PDB file of N, CA and C in Angstrom:
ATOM      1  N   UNK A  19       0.846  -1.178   0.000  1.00  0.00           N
ATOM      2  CA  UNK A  19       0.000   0.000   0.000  1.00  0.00           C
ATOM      3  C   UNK A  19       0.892   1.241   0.000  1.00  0.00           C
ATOM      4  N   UNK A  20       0.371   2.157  -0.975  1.00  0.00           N
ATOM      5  CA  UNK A  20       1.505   3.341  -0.929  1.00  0.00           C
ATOM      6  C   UNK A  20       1.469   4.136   0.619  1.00  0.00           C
ATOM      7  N   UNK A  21       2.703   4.834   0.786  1.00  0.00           N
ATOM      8  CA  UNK A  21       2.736   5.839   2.068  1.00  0.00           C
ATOM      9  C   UNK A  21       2.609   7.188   1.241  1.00  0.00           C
ATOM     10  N   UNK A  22       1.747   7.528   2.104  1.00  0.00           N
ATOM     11  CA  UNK A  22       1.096   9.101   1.799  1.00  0.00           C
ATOM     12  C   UNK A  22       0.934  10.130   3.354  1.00  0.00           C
ATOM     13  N   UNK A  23       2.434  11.225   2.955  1.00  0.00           N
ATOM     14  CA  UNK A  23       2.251  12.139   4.506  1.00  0.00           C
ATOM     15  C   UNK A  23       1.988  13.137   4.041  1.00  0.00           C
ATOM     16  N   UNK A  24       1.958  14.436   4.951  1.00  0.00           N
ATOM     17  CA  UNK A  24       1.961  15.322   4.467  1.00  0.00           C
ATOM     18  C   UNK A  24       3.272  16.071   4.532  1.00  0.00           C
ATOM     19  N   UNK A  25       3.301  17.238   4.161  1.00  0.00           N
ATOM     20  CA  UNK A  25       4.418  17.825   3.875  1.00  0.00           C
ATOM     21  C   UNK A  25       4.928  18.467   4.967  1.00  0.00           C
ATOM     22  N   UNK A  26       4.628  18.478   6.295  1.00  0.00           N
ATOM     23  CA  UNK A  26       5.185  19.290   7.169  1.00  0.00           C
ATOM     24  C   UNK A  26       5.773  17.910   7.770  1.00  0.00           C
ATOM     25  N   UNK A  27       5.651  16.709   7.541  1.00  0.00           N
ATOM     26  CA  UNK A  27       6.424  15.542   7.876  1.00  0.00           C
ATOM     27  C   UNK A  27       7.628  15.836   7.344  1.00  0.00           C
ATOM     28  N   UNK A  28       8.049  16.449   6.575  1.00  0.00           N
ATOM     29  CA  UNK A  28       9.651  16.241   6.145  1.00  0.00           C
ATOM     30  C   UNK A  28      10.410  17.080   6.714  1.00  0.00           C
ATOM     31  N   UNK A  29      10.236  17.614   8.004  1.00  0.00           N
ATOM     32  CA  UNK A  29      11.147  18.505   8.749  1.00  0.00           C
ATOM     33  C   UNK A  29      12.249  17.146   9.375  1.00  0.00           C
ATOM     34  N   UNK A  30      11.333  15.754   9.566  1.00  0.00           N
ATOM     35  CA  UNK A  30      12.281  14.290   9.980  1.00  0.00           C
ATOM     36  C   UNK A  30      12.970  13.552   8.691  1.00  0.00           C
ATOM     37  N   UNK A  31      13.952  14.644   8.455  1.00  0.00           N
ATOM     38  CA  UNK A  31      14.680  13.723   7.620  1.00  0.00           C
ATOM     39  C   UNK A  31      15.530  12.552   7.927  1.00  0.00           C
ATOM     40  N   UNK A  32      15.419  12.436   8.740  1.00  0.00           N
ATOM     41  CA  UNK A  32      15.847  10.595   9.080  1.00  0.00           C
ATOM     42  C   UNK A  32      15.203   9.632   8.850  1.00  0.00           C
ATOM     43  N   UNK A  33      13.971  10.062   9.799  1.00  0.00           N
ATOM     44  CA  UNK A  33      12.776   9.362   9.188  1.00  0.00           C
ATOM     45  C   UNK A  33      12.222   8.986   8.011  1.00  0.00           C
ATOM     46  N   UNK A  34      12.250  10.274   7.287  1.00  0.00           N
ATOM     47  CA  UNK A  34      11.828   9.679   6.053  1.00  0.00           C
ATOM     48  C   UNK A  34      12.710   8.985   5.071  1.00  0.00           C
ATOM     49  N   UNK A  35      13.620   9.295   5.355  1.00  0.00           N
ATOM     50  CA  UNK A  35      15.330   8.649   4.429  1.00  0.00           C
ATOM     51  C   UNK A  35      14.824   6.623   4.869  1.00  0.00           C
ATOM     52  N   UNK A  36      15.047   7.110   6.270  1.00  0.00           N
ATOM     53  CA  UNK A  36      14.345   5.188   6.843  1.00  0.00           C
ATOM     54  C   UNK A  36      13.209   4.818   5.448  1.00  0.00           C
ATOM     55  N   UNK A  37      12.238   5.604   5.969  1.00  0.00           N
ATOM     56  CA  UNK A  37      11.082   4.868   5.032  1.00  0.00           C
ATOM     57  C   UNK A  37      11.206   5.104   3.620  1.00  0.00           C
ATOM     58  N   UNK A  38      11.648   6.148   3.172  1.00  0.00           N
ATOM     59  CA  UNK A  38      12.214   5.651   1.740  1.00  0.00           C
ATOM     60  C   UNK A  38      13.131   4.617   1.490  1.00  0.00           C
ATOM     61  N   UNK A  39      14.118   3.741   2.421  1.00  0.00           N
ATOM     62  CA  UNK A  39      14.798   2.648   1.987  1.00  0.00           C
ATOM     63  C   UNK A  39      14.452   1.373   2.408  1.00  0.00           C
ATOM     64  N   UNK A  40      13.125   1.541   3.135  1.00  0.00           N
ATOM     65  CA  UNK A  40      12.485   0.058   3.862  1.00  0.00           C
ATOM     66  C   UNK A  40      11.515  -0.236   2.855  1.00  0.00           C
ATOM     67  N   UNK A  41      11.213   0.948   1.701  1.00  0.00           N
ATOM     68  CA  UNK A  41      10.021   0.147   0.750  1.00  0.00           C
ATOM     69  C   UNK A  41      10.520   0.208  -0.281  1.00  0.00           C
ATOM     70  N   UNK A  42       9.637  -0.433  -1.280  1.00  0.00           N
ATOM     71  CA  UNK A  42       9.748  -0.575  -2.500  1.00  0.00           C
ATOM     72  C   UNK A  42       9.244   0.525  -3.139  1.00  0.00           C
ATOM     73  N   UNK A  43       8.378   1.327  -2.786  1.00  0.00           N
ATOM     74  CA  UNK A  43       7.357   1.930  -3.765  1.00  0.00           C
ATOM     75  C   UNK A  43       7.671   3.517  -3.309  1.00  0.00           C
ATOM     76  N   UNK A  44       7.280   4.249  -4.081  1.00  0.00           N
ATOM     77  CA  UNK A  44       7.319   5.605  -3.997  1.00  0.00           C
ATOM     78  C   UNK A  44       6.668   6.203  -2.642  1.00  0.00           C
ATOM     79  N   UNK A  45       7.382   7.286  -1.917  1.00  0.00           N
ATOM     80  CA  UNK A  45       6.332   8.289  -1.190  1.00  0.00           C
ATOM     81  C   UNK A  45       5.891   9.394  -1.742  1.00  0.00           C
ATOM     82  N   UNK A  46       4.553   9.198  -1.221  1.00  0.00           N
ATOM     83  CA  UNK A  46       4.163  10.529  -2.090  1.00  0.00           C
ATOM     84  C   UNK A  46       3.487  11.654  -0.605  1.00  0.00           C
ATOM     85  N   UNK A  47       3.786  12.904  -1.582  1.00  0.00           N
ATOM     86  CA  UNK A  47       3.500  13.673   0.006  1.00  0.00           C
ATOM     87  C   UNK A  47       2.168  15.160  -0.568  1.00  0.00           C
ATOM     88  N   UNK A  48       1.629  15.016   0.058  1.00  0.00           N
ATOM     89  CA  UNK A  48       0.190  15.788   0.372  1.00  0.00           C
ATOM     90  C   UNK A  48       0.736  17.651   0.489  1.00  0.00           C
ATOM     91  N   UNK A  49       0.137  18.275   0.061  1.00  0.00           N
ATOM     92  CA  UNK A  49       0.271  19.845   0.340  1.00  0.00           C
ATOM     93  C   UNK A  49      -1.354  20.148   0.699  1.00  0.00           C
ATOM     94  N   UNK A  50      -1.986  20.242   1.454  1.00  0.00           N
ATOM     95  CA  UNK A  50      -3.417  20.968   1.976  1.00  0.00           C
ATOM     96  C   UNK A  50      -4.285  20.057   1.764  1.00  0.00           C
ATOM     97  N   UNK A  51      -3.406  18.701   1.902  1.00  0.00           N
ATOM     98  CA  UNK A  51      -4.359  17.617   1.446  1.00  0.00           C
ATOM     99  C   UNK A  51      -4.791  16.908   0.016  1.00  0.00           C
ATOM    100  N   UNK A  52      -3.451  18.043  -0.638  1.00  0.00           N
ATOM    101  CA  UNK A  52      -4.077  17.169  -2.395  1.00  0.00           C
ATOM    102  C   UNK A  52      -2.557  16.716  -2.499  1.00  0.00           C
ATOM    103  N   UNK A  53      -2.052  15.958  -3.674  1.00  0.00           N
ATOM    104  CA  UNK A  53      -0.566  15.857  -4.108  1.00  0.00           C
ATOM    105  C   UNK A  53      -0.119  16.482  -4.527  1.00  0.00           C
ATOM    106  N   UNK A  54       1.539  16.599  -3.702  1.00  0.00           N
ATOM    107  CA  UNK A  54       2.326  17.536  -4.622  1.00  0.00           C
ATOM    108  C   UNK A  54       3.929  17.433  -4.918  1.00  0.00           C
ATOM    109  N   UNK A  55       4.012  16.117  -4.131  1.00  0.00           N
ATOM    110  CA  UNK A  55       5.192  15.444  -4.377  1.00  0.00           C
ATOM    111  C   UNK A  55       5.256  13.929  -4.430  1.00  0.00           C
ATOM    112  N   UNK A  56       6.464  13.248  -4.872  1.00  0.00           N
ATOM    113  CA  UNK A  56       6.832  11.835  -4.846  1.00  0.00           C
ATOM    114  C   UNK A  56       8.326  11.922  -4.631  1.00  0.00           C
ATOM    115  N   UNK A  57       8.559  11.060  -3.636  1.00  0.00           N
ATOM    116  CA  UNK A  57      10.056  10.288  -2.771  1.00  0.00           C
ATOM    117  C   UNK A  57      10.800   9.311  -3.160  1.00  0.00           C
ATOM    118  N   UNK A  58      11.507   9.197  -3.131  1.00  0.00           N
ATOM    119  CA  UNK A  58      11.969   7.349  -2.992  1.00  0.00           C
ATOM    120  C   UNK A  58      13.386   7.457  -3.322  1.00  0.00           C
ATOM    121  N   UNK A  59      13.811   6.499  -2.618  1.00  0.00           N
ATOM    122  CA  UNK A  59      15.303   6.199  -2.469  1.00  0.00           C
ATOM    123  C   UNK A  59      15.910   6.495  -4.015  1.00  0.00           C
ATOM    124  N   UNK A  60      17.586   6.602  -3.984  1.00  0.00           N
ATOM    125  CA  UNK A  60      17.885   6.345  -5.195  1.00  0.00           C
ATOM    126  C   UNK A  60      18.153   5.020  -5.935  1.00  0.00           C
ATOM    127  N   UNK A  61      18.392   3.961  -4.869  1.00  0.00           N
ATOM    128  CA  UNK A  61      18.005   2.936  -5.827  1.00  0.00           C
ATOM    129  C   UNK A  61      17.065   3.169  -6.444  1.00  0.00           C
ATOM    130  N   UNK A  62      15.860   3.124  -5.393  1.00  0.00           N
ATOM    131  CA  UNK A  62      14.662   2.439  -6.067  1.00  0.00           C
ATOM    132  C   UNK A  62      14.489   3.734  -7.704  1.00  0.00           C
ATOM    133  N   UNK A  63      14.855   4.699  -7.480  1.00  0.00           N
ATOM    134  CA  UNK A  63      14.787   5.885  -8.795  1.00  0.00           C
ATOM    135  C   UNK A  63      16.037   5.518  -9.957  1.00  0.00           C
ATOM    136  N   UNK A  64      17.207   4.727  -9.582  1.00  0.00           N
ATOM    137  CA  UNK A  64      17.815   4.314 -10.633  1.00  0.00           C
ATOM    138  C   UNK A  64      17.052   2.981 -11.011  1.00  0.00           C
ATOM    139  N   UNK A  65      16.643   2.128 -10.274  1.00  0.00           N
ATOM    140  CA  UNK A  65      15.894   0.973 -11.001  1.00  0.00           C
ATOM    141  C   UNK A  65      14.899   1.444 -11.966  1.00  0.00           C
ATOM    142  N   UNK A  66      14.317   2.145 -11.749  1.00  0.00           N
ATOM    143  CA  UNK A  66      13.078   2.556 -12.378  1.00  0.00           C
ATOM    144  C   UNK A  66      13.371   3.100 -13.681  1.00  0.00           C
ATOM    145  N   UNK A  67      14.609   4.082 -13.382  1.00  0.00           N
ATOM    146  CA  UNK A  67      15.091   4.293 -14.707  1.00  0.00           C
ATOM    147  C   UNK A  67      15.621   3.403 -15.905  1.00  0.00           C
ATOM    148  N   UNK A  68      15.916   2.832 -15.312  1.00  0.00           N
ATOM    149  CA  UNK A  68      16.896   1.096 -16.066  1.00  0.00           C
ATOM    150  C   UNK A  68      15.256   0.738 -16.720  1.00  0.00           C
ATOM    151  N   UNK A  69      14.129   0.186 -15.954  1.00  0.00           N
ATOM    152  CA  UNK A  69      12.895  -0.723 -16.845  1.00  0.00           C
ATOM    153  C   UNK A  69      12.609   0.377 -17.358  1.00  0.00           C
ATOM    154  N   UNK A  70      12.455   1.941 -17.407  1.00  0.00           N
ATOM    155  CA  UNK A  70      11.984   2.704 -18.397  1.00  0.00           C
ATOM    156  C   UNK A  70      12.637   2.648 -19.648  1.00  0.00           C
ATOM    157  N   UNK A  71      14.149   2.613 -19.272  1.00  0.00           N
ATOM    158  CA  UNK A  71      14.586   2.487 -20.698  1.00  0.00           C
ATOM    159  C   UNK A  71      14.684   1.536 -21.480  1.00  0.00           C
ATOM    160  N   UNK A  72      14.027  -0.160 -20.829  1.00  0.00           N
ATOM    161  CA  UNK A  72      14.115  -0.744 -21.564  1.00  0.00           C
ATOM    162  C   UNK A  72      12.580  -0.892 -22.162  1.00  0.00           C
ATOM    163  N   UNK A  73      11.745  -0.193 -21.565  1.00  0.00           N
ATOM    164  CA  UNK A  73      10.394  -0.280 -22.109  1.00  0.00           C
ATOM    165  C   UNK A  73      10.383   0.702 -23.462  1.00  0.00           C
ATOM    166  N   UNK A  74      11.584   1.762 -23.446  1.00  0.00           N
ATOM    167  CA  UNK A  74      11.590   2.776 -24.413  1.00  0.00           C
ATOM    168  C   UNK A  74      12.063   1.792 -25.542  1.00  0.00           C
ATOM    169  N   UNK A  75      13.190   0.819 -25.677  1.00  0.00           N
ATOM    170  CA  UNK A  75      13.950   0.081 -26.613  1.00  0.00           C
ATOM    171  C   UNK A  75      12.631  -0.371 -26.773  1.00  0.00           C
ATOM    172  N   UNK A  76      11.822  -1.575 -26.229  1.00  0.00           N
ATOM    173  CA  UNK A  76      11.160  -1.700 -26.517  1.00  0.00           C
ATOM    174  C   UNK A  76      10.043  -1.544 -27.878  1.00  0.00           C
ATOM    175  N   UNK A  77       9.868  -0.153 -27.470  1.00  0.00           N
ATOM    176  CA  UNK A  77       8.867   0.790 -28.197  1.00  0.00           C
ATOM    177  C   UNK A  77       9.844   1.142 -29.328  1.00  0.00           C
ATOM    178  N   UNK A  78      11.127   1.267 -29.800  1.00  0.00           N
ATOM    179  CA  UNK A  78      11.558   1.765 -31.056  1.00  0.00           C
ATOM    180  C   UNK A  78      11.516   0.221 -31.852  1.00  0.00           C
ATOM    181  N   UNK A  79      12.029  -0.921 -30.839  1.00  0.00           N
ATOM    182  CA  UNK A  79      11.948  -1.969 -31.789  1.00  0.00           C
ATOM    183  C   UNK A  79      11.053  -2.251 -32.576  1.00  0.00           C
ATOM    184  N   UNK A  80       9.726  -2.319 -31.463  1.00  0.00           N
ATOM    185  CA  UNK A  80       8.359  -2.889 -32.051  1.00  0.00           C
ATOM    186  C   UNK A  80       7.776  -1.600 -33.026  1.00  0.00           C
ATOM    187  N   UNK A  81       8.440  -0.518 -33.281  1.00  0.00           N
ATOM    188  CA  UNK A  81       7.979   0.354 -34.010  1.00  0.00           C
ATOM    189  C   UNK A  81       9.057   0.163 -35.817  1.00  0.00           C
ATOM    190  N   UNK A  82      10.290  -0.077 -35.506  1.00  0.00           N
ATOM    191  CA  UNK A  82      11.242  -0.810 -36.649  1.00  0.00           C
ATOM    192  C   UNK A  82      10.345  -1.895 -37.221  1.00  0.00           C
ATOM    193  N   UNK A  83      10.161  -2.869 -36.555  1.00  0.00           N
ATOM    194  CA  UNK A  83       9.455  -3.744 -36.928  1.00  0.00           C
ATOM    195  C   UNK A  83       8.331  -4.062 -37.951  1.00  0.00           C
ATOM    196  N   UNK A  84       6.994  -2.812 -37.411  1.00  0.00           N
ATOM    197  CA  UNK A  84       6.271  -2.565 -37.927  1.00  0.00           C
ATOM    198  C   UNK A  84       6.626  -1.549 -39.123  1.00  0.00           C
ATOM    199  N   UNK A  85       7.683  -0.802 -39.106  1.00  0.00           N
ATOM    200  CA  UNK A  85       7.907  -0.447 -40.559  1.00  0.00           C
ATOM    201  C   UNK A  85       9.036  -1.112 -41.528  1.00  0.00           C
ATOM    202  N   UNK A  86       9.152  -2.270 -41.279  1.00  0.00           N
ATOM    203  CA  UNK A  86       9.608  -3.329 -41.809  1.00  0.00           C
ATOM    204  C   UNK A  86      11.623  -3.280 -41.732  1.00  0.00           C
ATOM    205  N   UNK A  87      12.105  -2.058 -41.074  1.00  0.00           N
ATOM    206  CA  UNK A  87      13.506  -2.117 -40.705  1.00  0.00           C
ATOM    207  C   UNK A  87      13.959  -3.097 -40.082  1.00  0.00           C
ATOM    208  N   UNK A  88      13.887  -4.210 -40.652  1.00  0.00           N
ATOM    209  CA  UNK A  88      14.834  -5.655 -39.796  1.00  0.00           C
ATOM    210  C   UNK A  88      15.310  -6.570 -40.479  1.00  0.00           C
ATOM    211  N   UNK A  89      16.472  -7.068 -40.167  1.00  0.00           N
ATOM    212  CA  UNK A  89      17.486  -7.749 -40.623  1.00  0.00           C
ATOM    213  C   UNK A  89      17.385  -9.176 -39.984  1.00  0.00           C
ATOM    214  N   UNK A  90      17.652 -10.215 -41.369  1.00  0.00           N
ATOM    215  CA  UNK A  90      18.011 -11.510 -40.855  1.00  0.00           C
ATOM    216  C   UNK A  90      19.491 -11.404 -39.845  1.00  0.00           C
ATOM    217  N   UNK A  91      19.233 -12.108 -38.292  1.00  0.00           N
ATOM    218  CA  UNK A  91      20.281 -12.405 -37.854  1.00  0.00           C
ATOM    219  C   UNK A  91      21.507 -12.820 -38.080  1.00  0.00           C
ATOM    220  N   UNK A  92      21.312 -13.907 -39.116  1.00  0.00           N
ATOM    221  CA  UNK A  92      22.262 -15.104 -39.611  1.00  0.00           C
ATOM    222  C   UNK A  92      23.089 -13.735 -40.165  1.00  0.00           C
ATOM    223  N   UNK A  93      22.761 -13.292 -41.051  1.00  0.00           N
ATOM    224  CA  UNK A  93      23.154 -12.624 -42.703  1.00  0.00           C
ATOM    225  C   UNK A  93      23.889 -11.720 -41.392  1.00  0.00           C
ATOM    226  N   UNK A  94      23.166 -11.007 -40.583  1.00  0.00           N
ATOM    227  CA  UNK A  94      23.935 -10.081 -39.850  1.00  0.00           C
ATOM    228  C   UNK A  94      25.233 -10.054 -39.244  1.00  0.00           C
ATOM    229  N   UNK A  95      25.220 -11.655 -38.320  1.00  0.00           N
ATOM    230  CA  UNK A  95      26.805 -11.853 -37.834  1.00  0.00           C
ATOM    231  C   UNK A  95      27.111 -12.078 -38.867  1.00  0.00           C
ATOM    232  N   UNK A  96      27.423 -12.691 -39.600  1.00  0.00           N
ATOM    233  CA  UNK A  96      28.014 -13.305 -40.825  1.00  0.00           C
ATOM    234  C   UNK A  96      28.730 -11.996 -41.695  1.00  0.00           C
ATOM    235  N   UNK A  97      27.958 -10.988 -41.649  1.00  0.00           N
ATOM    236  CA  UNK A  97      28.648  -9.375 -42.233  1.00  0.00           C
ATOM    237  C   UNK A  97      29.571  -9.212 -41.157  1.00  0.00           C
ATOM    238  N   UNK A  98      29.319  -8.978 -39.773  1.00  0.00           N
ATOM    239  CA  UNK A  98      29.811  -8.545 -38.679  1.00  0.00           C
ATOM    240  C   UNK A  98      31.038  -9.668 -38.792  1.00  0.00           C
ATOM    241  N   UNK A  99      31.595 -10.466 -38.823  1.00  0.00           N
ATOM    242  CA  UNK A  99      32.535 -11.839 -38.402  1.00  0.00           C
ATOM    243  C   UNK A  99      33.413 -11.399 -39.538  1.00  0.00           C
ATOM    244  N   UNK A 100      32.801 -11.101 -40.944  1.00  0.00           N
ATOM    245  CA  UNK A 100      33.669 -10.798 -41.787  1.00  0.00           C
ATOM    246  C   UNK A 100      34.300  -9.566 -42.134  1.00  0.00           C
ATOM    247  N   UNK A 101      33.743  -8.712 -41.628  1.00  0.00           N
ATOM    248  CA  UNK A 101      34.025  -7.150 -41.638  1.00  0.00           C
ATOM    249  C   UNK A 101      35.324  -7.084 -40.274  1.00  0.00           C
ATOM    250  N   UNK A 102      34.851  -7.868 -39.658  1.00  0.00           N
ATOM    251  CA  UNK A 102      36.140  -7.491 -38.278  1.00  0.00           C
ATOM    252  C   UNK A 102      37.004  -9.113 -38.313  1.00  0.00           C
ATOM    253  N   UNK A 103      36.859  -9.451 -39.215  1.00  0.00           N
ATOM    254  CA  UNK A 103      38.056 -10.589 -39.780  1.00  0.00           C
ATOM    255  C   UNK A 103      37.818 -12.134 -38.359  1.00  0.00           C
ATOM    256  N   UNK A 104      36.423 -12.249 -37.692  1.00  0.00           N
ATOM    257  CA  UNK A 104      36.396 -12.788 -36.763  1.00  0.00           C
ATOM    258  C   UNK A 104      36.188 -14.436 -37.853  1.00  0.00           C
TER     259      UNK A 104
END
């Protein structure tokens, strides 16, 4: 379940440093009761970055694909092995 404080909670920055590295998931923090921020460790913000970018590869492949930019594998090393004398 996400953690949701409000914003005069972050005067405990210990505290919240703790609970940003005991979870998995984002904090998100309240201003007058609506949202106006999100937390989280830097792992957990470099992980996130890592599956975004592979969801981005993703999305250029399956977009190559569909406009027909793709190469037989075989034919491919086979250029590659001979071009660098492997």
């Amino acid at each position: 379940m996400p953690q949701i404080i409000p914003i005069k909670e972050l005067k405990n920055t210990a505290d919240i440093s703790e609970l940003c590295h005991c979870t998995d998931e984002p904090i998100y923090i309240t201003k007058n009761g609506y949202g106006d921020m999100v937390i989280m460790s830097m792992e957990n913000y470099e992980r996130m970055l890592r599956r975004l970018k592979v969801y981005e590869d993703i999305l250029a492949s399956e977009k190559q694909i569909e406009e027909g930019r793709v190469k037989d594998a075989k034919n491919s090393l086979a250029a590659m092995r001979k071009q660098y004398g492997l």
